[in-house]
Amino acid sequence: MGSDTVENTALRLRAVLEILAAEDPSGKVSRGTVISAALHRVPLTGREAEELASGTTRGERALVNATTKLVKAGWILKEGRSGWSITSGGRQALVDFPEPTRLAAALHGNGAAPSAARKTPPAAEVLEEVVRDAVSVPTVPAEPNGSHQDSGHGYEPSFPQPESVALAGSFGSALGISDWDPAGATFSFDRHDELWKLTLDLPAGSYEYKVALNGSWEENYGFGAHRDGGNIQMEHAGGPLSFLYDHATHTVLTKPEVGA
């Protein structure tokens, strides 16, 4: 992994804490606002700016995945549509670990405070492992019917995934299902790149759609990858069309020649 991505992700993780700490203690910030602000503070460079199959950049994907470490450490809370917030532990971490590399070492579980007397790996090594864990994608086959549970091979997604993802929209009648059915056209989870994929053969026309998780409208994503966002609109010339959903960023991408 390039040193730029490793170092920049560490800087952005600290930026996430600082951005949340700047809010009122009882305030919450939307996921999109936090990520955008962190990337504004530490802009993408080199390979980080490369676009992945999901339509997001390598650096953004690394940051979103790496924030799960902040949750596991008890430093931030992610409360769905309510937004993200920092905990008292997260505020203390900003004081205890002023250097991004030391903060990353603490996320790895090495040292509860800067003065702790213990042997730890070099900070750069710890930092690279934290980021590598966040962006690594196991090379294993896709699972049918949207299933992603461990099937005895010890596989766990690098980012928490929903039980199922469905494409709900105005094209239901063209597929022989109800329009806007949150459990209708279901995606399959591809473990190789951790994207949810679905290919449909649609007649020419204008369509609107969103993705619904776990068979209901309780959690759904629409235009701009926003939760409960507006419908995504598209014009289709007819024929096979593939949809890709990235749960790390909630982005939906369409491609005419991508297999499910």
PDB file of C-alpha atoms in Angstrom:
ATOM      1  CA  MET A   1       0.000   0.000   0.000  1.00  0.00           C
ATOM      2  CA  GLY A   2       1.358   3.451  -0.902  1.00  0.00           C
ATOM      3  CA  SER A   3       2.750   5.495   1.956  1.00  0.00           C
ATOM      4  CA  ASP A   4       0.615   8.470   0.883  1.00  0.00           C
ATOM      5  CA  THR A   5      -2.630   6.553   1.465  1.00  0.00           C
ATOM      6  CA  VAL A   6      -1.415   5.264   4.834  1.00  0.00           C
ATOM      7  CA  GLU A   7      -0.279   8.652   6.126  1.00  0.00           C
ATOM      8  CA  ASN A   8      -3.199  10.588   4.673  1.00  0.00           C
ATOM      9  CA  THR A   9      -5.795   8.188   6.085  1.00  0.00           C
ATOM     10  CA  ALA A  10      -4.252   8.668   9.536  1.00  0.00           C
ATOM     11  CA  LEU A  11      -4.491  12.434   9.133  1.00  0.00           C
ATOM     12  CA  ARG A  12      -8.110  12.114   7.999  1.00  0.00           C
ATOM     13  CA  LEU A  13      -9.042   9.887  10.939  1.00  0.00           C
ATOM     14  CA  ARG A  14      -7.791  12.572  13.280  1.00  0.00           C
ATOM     15  CA  ALA A  15      -9.641  15.163  11.200  1.00  0.00           C
ATOM     16  CA  VAL A  16     -12.870  13.161  11.671  1.00  0.00           C
ATOM     17  CA  LEU A  17     -12.431  13.374  15.445  1.00  0.00           C
ATOM     18  CA  GLU A  18     -11.608  17.084  15.298  1.00  0.00           C
ATOM     19  CA  ILE A  19     -14.604  17.850  13.075  1.00  0.00           C
ATOM     20  CA  LEU A  20     -16.965  16.038  15.430  1.00  0.00           C
ATOM     21  CA  ALA A  21     -15.305  17.565  18.512  1.00  0.00           C
ATOM     22  CA  ALA A  22     -15.971  21.050  17.118  1.00  0.00           C
ATOM     23  CA  GLU A  23     -19.718  20.420  17.336  1.00  0.00           C
ATOM     24  CA  ASP A  24     -21.878  21.042  20.359  1.00  0.00           C
ATOM     25  CA  PRO A  25     -21.448  18.085  22.787  1.00  0.00           C
ATOM     26  CA  SER A  26     -24.995  16.953  22.070  1.00  0.00           C
ATOM     27  CA  GLY A  27     -24.787  17.602  18.326  1.00  0.00           C
ATOM     28  CA  LYS A  28     -24.513  15.095  15.496  1.00  0.00           C
ATOM     29  CA  VAL A  29     -23.082  15.512  12.012  1.00  0.00           C
ATOM     30  CA  SER A  30     -24.158  13.675   8.882  1.00  0.00           C
ATOM     31  CA  ARG A  31     -21.792  11.065   7.534  1.00  0.00           C
ATOM     32  CA  GLY A  32     -21.443  12.883   4.203  1.00  0.00           C
ATOM     33  CA  THR A  33     -20.549  16.175   5.890  1.00  0.00           C
ATOM     34  CA  VAL A  34     -17.857  14.542   8.041  1.00  0.00           C
ATOM     35  CA  ILE A  35     -16.236  12.660   5.165  1.00  0.00           C
ATOM     36  CA  SER A  36     -16.337  15.671   2.828  1.00  0.00           C
ATOM     37  CA  ALA A  37     -14.811  17.946   5.478  1.00  0.00           C
ATOM     38  CA  ALA A  38     -12.037  15.434   6.257  1.00  0.00           C
ATOM     39  CA  LEU A  39     -11.193  15.084   2.550  1.00  0.00           C
ATOM     40  CA  HIS A  40     -11.200  18.882   2.216  1.00  0.00           C
ATOM     41  CA  ARG A  41      -8.652  19.152   5.021  1.00  0.00           C
ATOM     42  CA  VAL A  42      -6.470  16.392   3.575  1.00  0.00           C
ATOM     43  CA  PRO A  43      -7.089  16.295  -0.197  1.00  0.00           C
ATOM     44  CA  LEU A  44      -6.753  13.132  -2.248  1.00  0.00           C
ATOM     45  CA  THR A  45      -3.414  12.652  -4.001  1.00  0.00           C
ATOM     46  CA  GLY A  46      -1.965  10.193  -6.498  1.00  0.00           C
ATOM     47  CA  ARG A  47      -3.585   6.752  -6.475  1.00  0.00           C
ATOM     48  CA  GLU A  48      -6.010   7.886  -3.782  1.00  0.00           C
ATOM     49  CA  ALA A  49      -7.897   9.834  -6.429  1.00  0.00           C
ATOM     50  CA  GLU A  50      -8.369   6.760  -8.649  1.00  0.00           C
ATOM     51  CA  GLU A  51     -12.022   5.878  -9.150  1.00  0.00           C
ATOM     52  CA  LEU A  52     -13.143   2.402  -8.103  1.00  0.00           C
ATOM     53  CA  ALA A  53     -15.872   0.311  -9.720  1.00  0.00           C
ATOM     54  CA  SER A  54     -18.411   1.753  -7.278  1.00  0.00           C
ATOM     55  CA  GLY A  55     -17.781   5.272  -8.576  1.00  0.00           C
ATOM     56  CA  THR A  56     -16.042   6.426  -5.379  1.00  0.00           C
ATOM     57  CA  THR A  57     -12.335   7.083  -5.038  1.00  0.00           C
ATOM     58  CA  ARG A  58      -9.766   4.796  -3.446  1.00  0.00           C
ATOM     59  CA  GLY A  59      -8.974   7.363  -0.746  1.00  0.00           C
ATOM     60  CA  GLU A  60     -12.600   7.962   0.214  1.00  0.00           C
ATOM     61  CA  ARG A  61     -13.240   4.220   0.434  1.00  0.00           C
ATOM     62  CA  ALA A  62     -10.173   3.813   2.658  1.00  0.00           C
ATOM     63  CA  LEU A  63     -11.340   6.576   4.978  1.00  0.00           C
ATOM     64  CA  VAL A  64     -14.939   5.356   5.287  1.00  0.00           C
ATOM     65  CA  ASN A  65     -13.769   1.824   6.054  1.00  0.00           C
ATOM     66  CA  ALA A  66     -11.122   3.060   8.496  1.00  0.00           C
ATOM     67  CA  THR A  67     -13.723   4.958  10.541  1.00  0.00           C
ATOM     68  CA  THR A  68     -15.033   1.591  11.728  1.00  0.00           C
ATOM     69  CA  LYS A  69     -11.882   1.497  13.862  1.00  0.00           C
ATOM     70  CA  LEU A  70     -13.016   4.702  15.576  1.00  0.00           C
ATOM     71  CA  VAL A  71     -16.365   3.073  16.358  1.00  0.00           C
ATOM     72  CA  LYS A  72     -14.741  -0.094  17.727  1.00  0.00           C
ATOM     73  CA  ALA A  73     -12.448   2.025  19.897  1.00  0.00           C
ATOM     74  CA  GLY A  74     -15.510   3.733  21.364  1.00  0.00           C
ATOM     75  CA  TRP A  75     -14.402   7.142  20.107  1.00  0.00           C
ATOM     76  CA  ILE A  76     -17.319   7.927  17.796  1.00  0.00           C
ATOM     77  CA  LEU A  77     -20.922   6.829  17.419  1.00  0.00           C
ATOM     78  CA  LYS A  78     -22.658   6.238  14.091  1.00  0.00           C
ATOM     79  CA  GLU A  79     -26.394   6.543  14.612  1.00  0.00           C
ATOM     80  CA  GLY A  80     -27.858   6.074  11.141  1.00  0.00           C
ATOM     81  CA  ARG A  81     -29.941   8.996   9.974  1.00  0.00           C
ATOM     82  CA  SER A  82     -29.222  10.890  13.205  1.00  0.00           C
ATOM     83  CA  GLY A  83     -25.583  11.257  12.166  1.00  0.00           C
ATOM     84  CA  TRP A  84     -22.168  10.773  13.744  1.00  0.00           C
ATOM     85  CA  SER A  85     -20.997  12.104  17.099  1.00  0.00           C
ATOM     86  CA  ILE A  86     -17.848  11.964  19.198  1.00  0.00           C
ATOM     87  CA  THR A  87     -17.720  10.341  22.634  1.00  0.00           C
ATOM     88  CA  SER A  88     -15.855  11.529  25.716  1.00  0.00           C
ATOM     89  CA  GLY A  89     -13.290   8.838  24.915  1.00  0.00           C
ATOM     90  CA  GLY A  90     -12.833  10.314  21.452  1.00  0.00           C
ATOM     91  CA  ARG A  91     -12.282  13.795  22.891  1.00  0.00           C
ATOM     92  CA  GLN A  92      -9.718  12.400  25.308  1.00  0.00           C
ATOM     93  CA  ALA A  93      -7.975  10.565  22.454  1.00  0.00           C
ATOM     94  CA  LEU A  94      -7.357  13.911  20.736  1.00  0.00           C
ATOM     95  CA  VAL A  95      -5.546  15.047  23.876  1.00  0.00           C
ATOM     96  CA  ASP A  96      -3.703  11.798  24.586  1.00  0.00           C
ATOM     97  CA  PHE A  97      -2.604  11.130  21.007  1.00  0.00           C
ATOM     98  CA  PRO A  98      -1.807  14.455  19.291  1.00  0.00           C
ATOM     99  CA  GLU A  99       0.181  12.746  16.515  1.00  0.00           C
ATOM    100  CA  PRO A 100      -1.853  10.827  13.894  1.00  0.00           C
ATOM    101  CA  THR A 101       0.569   7.878  13.951  1.00  0.00           C
ATOM    102  CA  ARG A 102       0.188   7.508  17.733  1.00  0.00           C
ATOM    103  CA  LEU A 103      -3.576   7.783  17.423  1.00  0.00           C
ATOM    104  CA  ALA A 104      -3.452   4.955  14.869  1.00  0.00           C
ATOM    105  CA  ALA A 105      -1.305   2.909  17.255  1.00  0.00           C
ATOM    106  CA  ALA A 106      -3.950   3.375  19.954  1.00  0.00           C
ATOM    107  CA  LEU A 107      -6.653   2.219  17.520  1.00  0.00           C
ATOM    108  CA  HIS A 108      -4.608  -0.932  17.091  1.00  0.00           C
ATOM    109  CA  GLY A 109      -4.753  -1.463  20.859  1.00  0.00           C
ATOM    110  CA  ASN A 110      -1.158  -0.514  21.576  1.00  0.00           C
ATOM    111  CA  GLY A 111      -1.101   1.838  24.527  1.00  0.00           C
ATOM    112  CA  ALA A 112      -3.932   3.438  26.493  1.00  0.00           C
ATOM    113  CA  ALA A 113      -1.940   6.655  26.911  1.00  0.00           C
ATOM    114  CA  PRO A 114       1.224   8.153  25.423  1.00  0.00           C
ATOM    115  CA  SER A 115       3.234   7.495  28.567  1.00  0.00           C
ATOM    116  CA  ALA A 116       2.215   3.850  28.912  1.00  0.00           C
ATOM    117  CA  ALA A 117       5.283   1.692  29.496  1.00  0.00           C
ATOM    118  CA  ARG A 118       5.007  -1.123  26.987  1.00  0.00           C
ATOM    119  CA  LYS A 119       6.675  -2.328  23.832  1.00  0.00           C
ATOM    120  CA  THR A 120       4.775  -1.429  20.698  1.00  0.00           C
ATOM    121  CA  PRO A 121       5.562  -1.856  17.012  1.00  0.00           C
ATOM    122  CA  PRO A 122       6.893   1.241  15.219  1.00  0.00           C
ATOM    123  CA  ALA A 123       4.046   3.698  14.712  1.00  0.00           C
ATOM    124  CA  ALA A 124       4.387   3.569  10.926  1.00  0.00           C
ATOM    125  CA  GLU A 125       3.941  -0.215  10.941  1.00  0.00           C
ATOM    126  CA  VAL A 126       0.883  -0.027  13.170  1.00  0.00           C
ATOM    127  CA  LEU A 127      -0.625   2.719  11.039  1.00  0.00           C
ATOM    128  CA  GLU A 128      -0.156   0.747   7.835  1.00  0.00           C
ATOM    129  CA  GLU A 129      -1.806  -2.299   9.391  1.00  0.00           C
ATOM    130  CA  VAL A 130      -4.808  -0.230  10.510  1.00  0.00           C
ATOM    131  CA  VAL A 131      -5.316   1.161   7.020  1.00  0.00           C
ATOM    132  CA  ARG A 132      -4.580  -2.162   5.311  1.00  0.00           C
ATOM    133  CA  ASP A 133      -7.279  -3.811   7.421  1.00  0.00           C
ATOM    134  CA  ALA A 134      -9.681  -1.064   6.400  1.00  0.00           C
ATOM    135  CA  VAL A 135      -9.189  -1.314   2.646  1.00  0.00           C
ATOM    136  CA  SER A 136      -8.284  -4.967   2.124  1.00  0.00           C
ATOM    137  CA  VAL A 137     -10.815  -7.025   0.178  1.00  0.00           C
ATOM    138  CA  PRO A 138     -10.689 -10.849   0.469  1.00  0.00           C
ATOM    139  CA  THR A 139     -10.525 -12.683  -2.850  1.00  0.00           C
ATOM    140  CA  VAL A 140     -13.427 -15.087  -2.553  1.00  0.00           C
ATOM    141  CA  PRO A 141     -16.382 -15.851  -4.817  1.00  0.00           C
ATOM    142  CA  ALA A 142     -19.671 -14.002  -4.885  1.00  0.00           C
ATOM    143  CA  GLU A 143     -22.589 -15.376  -2.900  1.00  0.00           C
ATOM    144  CA  PRO A 144     -26.068 -15.753  -4.397  1.00  0.00           C
ATOM    145  CA  ASN A 145     -29.290 -14.173  -3.173  1.00  0.00           C
ATOM    146  CA  GLY A 146     -27.562 -11.366  -1.339  1.00  0.00           C
ATOM    147  CA  SER A 147     -26.198 -13.609   1.421  1.00  0.00           C
ATOM    148  CA  HIS A 148     -22.913 -12.544   2.959  1.00  0.00           C
ATOM    149  CA  GLN A 149     -22.752 -14.457   6.212  1.00  0.00           C
ATOM    150  CA  ASP A 150     -19.720 -16.519   7.183  1.00  0.00           C
ATOM    151  CA  SER A 151     -20.205 -19.906   5.552  1.00  0.00           C
ATOM    152  CA  GLY A 152     -17.449 -21.733   7.345  1.00  0.00           C
ATOM    153  CA  HIS A 153     -14.529 -20.205   5.434  1.00  0.00           C
ATOM    154  CA  GLY A 154     -13.702 -17.598   8.061  1.00  0.00           C
ATOM    155  CA  TYR A 155     -14.711 -14.687   5.809  1.00  0.00           C
ATOM    156  CA  GLU A 156     -15.869 -11.407   7.297  1.00  0.00           C
ATOM    157  CA  PRO A 157     -16.493  -8.277   5.210  1.00  0.00           C
ATOM    158  CA  SER A 158     -14.048  -5.438   5.865  1.00  0.00           C
ATOM    159  CA  PHE A 159     -17.094  -3.185   6.335  1.00  0.00           C
ATOM    160  CA  PRO A 160     -20.396  -4.183   8.032  1.00  0.00           C
ATOM    161  CA  GLN A 161     -22.949  -5.204   5.395  1.00  0.00           C
ATOM    162  CA  PRO A 162     -26.759  -5.432   5.391  1.00  0.00           C
ATOM    163  CA  GLU A 163     -28.591  -8.747   5.221  1.00  0.00           C
ATOM    164  CA  SER A 164     -29.973  -7.901   1.783  1.00  0.00           C
ATOM    165  CA  VAL A 165     -30.142  -5.101  -0.770  1.00  0.00           C
ATOM    166  CA  ALA A 166     -33.001  -4.588  -3.232  1.00  0.00           C
ATOM    167  CA  LEU A 167     -33.554  -2.242  -6.142  1.00  0.00           C
ATOM    168  CA  ALA A 168     -36.968  -0.611  -5.763  1.00  0.00           C
ATOM    169  CA  GLY A 169     -38.326   1.606  -8.471  1.00  0.00           C
ATOM    170  CA  SER A 170     -40.787   2.376 -11.220  1.00  0.00           C
ATOM    171  CA  PHE A 171     -39.693  -0.548 -13.409  1.00  0.00           C
ATOM    172  CA  GLY A 172     -41.318  -3.268 -11.315  1.00  0.00           C
ATOM    173  CA  SER A 173     -44.006  -3.965 -13.884  1.00  0.00           C
ATOM    174  CA  ALA A 174     -41.345  -4.559 -16.551  1.00  0.00           C
ATOM    175  CA  LEU A 175     -39.888  -7.271 -14.316  1.00  0.00           C
ATOM    176  CA  GLY A 176     -43.169  -8.880 -13.315  1.00  0.00           C
ATOM    177  CA  ILE A 177     -43.037  -7.524  -9.755  1.00  0.00           C
ATOM    178  CA  SER A 178     -44.687  -4.629  -7.956  1.00  0.00           C
ATOM    179  CA  ASP A 179     -43.342  -1.132  -8.456  1.00  0.00           C
ATOM    180  CA  TRP A 180     -41.356   0.187  -5.505  1.00  0.00           C
ATOM    181  CA  ASP A 181     -41.139  -3.167  -3.743  1.00  0.00           C
ATOM    182  CA  PRO A 182     -38.352  -2.896  -1.096  1.00  0.00           C
ATOM    183  CA  ALA A 183     -37.808  -6.651  -1.291  1.00  0.00           C
ATOM    184  CA  GLY A 184     -38.281  -7.101  -5.034  1.00  0.00           C
ATOM    185  CA  ALA A 185     -35.204  -7.150  -7.311  1.00  0.00           C
ATOM    186  CA  THR A 186     -32.432  -8.332  -4.976  1.00  0.00           C
ATOM    187  CA  PHE A 187     -28.706  -7.834  -5.418  1.00  0.00           C
ATOM    188  CA  SER A 188     -25.970 -10.442  -4.937  1.00  0.00           C
ATOM    189  CA  PHE A 189     -22.983  -9.625  -2.744  1.00  0.00           C
ATOM    190  CA  ASP A 190     -19.612 -10.019  -4.464  1.00  0.00           C
ATOM    191  CA  ARG A 191     -16.983 -10.781  -1.844  1.00  0.00           C
ATOM    192  CA  HIS A 192     -14.135 -10.026  -4.243  1.00  0.00           C
ATOM    193  CA  ASP A 193     -14.754  -6.279  -4.374  1.00  0.00           C
ATOM    194  CA  GLU A 194     -17.431  -6.038  -1.658  1.00  0.00           C
ATOM    195  CA  LEU A 195     -20.047  -4.572  -3.978  1.00  0.00           C
ATOM    196  CA  TRP A 196     -23.686  -5.567  -4.284  1.00  0.00           C
ATOM    197  CA  LYS A 197     -24.545  -6.305  -7.944  1.00  0.00           C
ATOM    198  CA  LEU A 198     -27.692  -6.780  -9.984  1.00  0.00           C
ATOM    199  CA  THR A 199     -28.207  -6.972 -13.753  1.00  0.00           C
ATOM    200  CA  LEU A 200     -31.647  -6.366 -15.276  1.00  0.00           C
ATOM    201  CA  ASP A 201     -32.873  -6.506 -18.864  1.00  0.00           C
ATOM    202  CA  LEU A 202     -35.081  -3.425 -19.087  1.00  0.00           C
ATOM    203  CA  PRO A 203     -37.111  -1.993 -21.965  1.00  0.00           C
ATOM    204  CA  ALA A 204     -36.318   1.525 -23.127  1.00  0.00           C
ATOM    205  CA  GLY A 205     -37.829   4.232 -20.986  1.00  0.00           C
ATOM    206  CA  SER A 206     -37.489   6.684 -18.119  1.00  0.00           C
ATOM    207  CA  TYR A 207     -37.111   5.204 -14.651  1.00  0.00           C
ATOM    208  CA  GLU A 208     -36.765   6.208 -11.013  1.00  0.00           C
ATOM    209  CA  TYR A 209     -35.320   4.050  -8.252  1.00  0.00           C
ATOM    210  CA  LYS A 210     -33.663   3.746  -4.855  1.00  0.00           C
ATOM    211  CA  VAL A 211     -31.944   0.919  -2.960  1.00  0.00           C
ATOM    212  CA  ALA A 212     -33.734  -0.539   0.065  1.00  0.00           C
ATOM    213  CA  LEU A 213     -31.938  -2.592   2.707  1.00  0.00           C
ATOM    214  CA  ASN A 214     -33.112  -5.662   4.566  1.00  0.00           C
ATOM    215  CA  GLY A 215     -36.446  -5.931   2.749  1.00  0.00           C
ATOM    216  CA  SER A 216     -38.032  -2.724   4.028  1.00  0.00           C
ATOM    217  CA  TRP A 217     -37.987   1.053   3.674  1.00  0.00           C
ATOM    218  CA  GLU A 218     -36.523   1.515   7.151  1.00  0.00           C
ATOM    219  CA  GLU A 219     -33.100   2.101   5.606  1.00  0.00           C
ATOM    220  CA  ASN A 220     -32.875   3.261   2.005  1.00  0.00           C
ATOM    221  CA  TYR A 221     -30.551   5.371  -0.131  1.00  0.00           C
ATOM    222  CA  GLY A 222     -31.353   7.582  -3.077  1.00  0.00           C
ATOM    223  CA  PHE A 223     -29.988  10.540  -4.999  1.00  0.00           C
ATOM    224  CA  GLY A 224     -26.523  11.675  -3.902  1.00  0.00           C
ATOM    225  CA  ALA A 225     -26.114   8.528  -1.737  1.00  0.00           C
ATOM    226  CA  HIS A 226     -28.298  10.182   0.920  1.00  0.00           C
ATOM    227  CA  ARG A 227     -30.337   8.123   3.344  1.00  0.00           C
ATOM    228  CA  ASP A 228     -34.053   8.688   2.646  1.00  0.00           C
ATOM    229  CA  GLY A 229     -32.869  10.793  -0.297  1.00  0.00           C
ATOM    230  CA  GLY A 230     -34.793  11.629  -3.433  1.00  0.00           C
ATOM    231  CA  ASN A 231     -35.398   9.141  -6.230  1.00  0.00           C
ATOM    232  CA  ILE A 232     -32.550   8.484  -8.649  1.00  0.00           C
ATOM    233  CA  GLN A 233     -33.706   9.196 -12.203  1.00  0.00           C
ATOM    234  CA  MET A 234     -32.370   7.688 -15.403  1.00  0.00           C
ATOM    235  CA  GLU A 235     -33.049   7.316 -19.108  1.00  0.00           C
ATOM    236  CA  HIS A 236     -32.392   3.838 -20.514  1.00  0.00           C
ATOM    237  CA  ALA A 237     -32.103   2.916 -24.191  1.00  0.00           C
ATOM    238  CA  GLY A 238     -33.170  -0.662 -23.478  1.00  0.00           C
ATOM    239  CA  GLY A 239     -31.295  -3.909 -22.858  1.00  0.00           C
ATOM    240  CA  PRO A 240     -29.171  -5.328 -20.006  1.00  0.00           C
ATOM    241  CA  LEU A 241     -28.116  -2.826 -17.340  1.00  0.00           C
ATOM    242  CA  SER A 242     -26.063  -3.544 -14.222  1.00  0.00           C
ATOM    243  CA  PHE A 243     -26.483  -1.802 -10.881  1.00  0.00           C
ATOM    244  CA  LEU A 244     -23.665  -1.714  -8.322  1.00  0.00           C
ATOM    245  CA  TYR A 245     -24.216  -0.648  -4.714  1.00  0.00           C
ATOM    246  CA  ASP A 246     -21.321   0.159  -2.349  1.00  0.00           C
ATOM    247  CA  HIS A 247     -22.504   0.012   1.259  1.00  0.00           C
ATOM    248  CA  ALA A 248     -19.350   1.729   2.499  1.00  0.00           C
ATOM    249  CA  THR A 249     -20.352   4.910   0.677  1.00  0.00           C
ATOM    250  CA  HIS A 250     -24.035   4.182  -0.166  1.00  0.00           C
ATOM    251  CA  THR A 251     -23.254   4.958  -3.807  1.00  0.00           C
ATOM    252  CA  VAL A 252     -25.312   3.374  -6.603  1.00  0.00           C
ATOM    253  CA  LEU A 253     -23.691   3.100 -10.024  1.00  0.00           C
ATOM    254  CA  THR A 254     -25.102   1.810 -13.304  1.00  0.00           C
ATOM    255  CA  LYS A 255     -23.044   0.150 -16.021  1.00  0.00           C
ATOM    256  CA  PRO A 256     -24.373  -1.318 -19.280  1.00  0.00           C
ATOM    257  CA  GLU A 257     -21.942  -4.261 -19.475  1.00  0.00           C
ATOM    258  CA  VAL A 258     -21.070  -5.331 -15.923  1.00  0.00           C
ATOM    259  CA  GLY A 259     -22.100  -8.860 -14.924  1.00  0.00           C
ATOM    260  CA  ALA A 260     -23.992  -9.432 -11.698  1.00  0.00           C
TER     261      ALA A 260
END
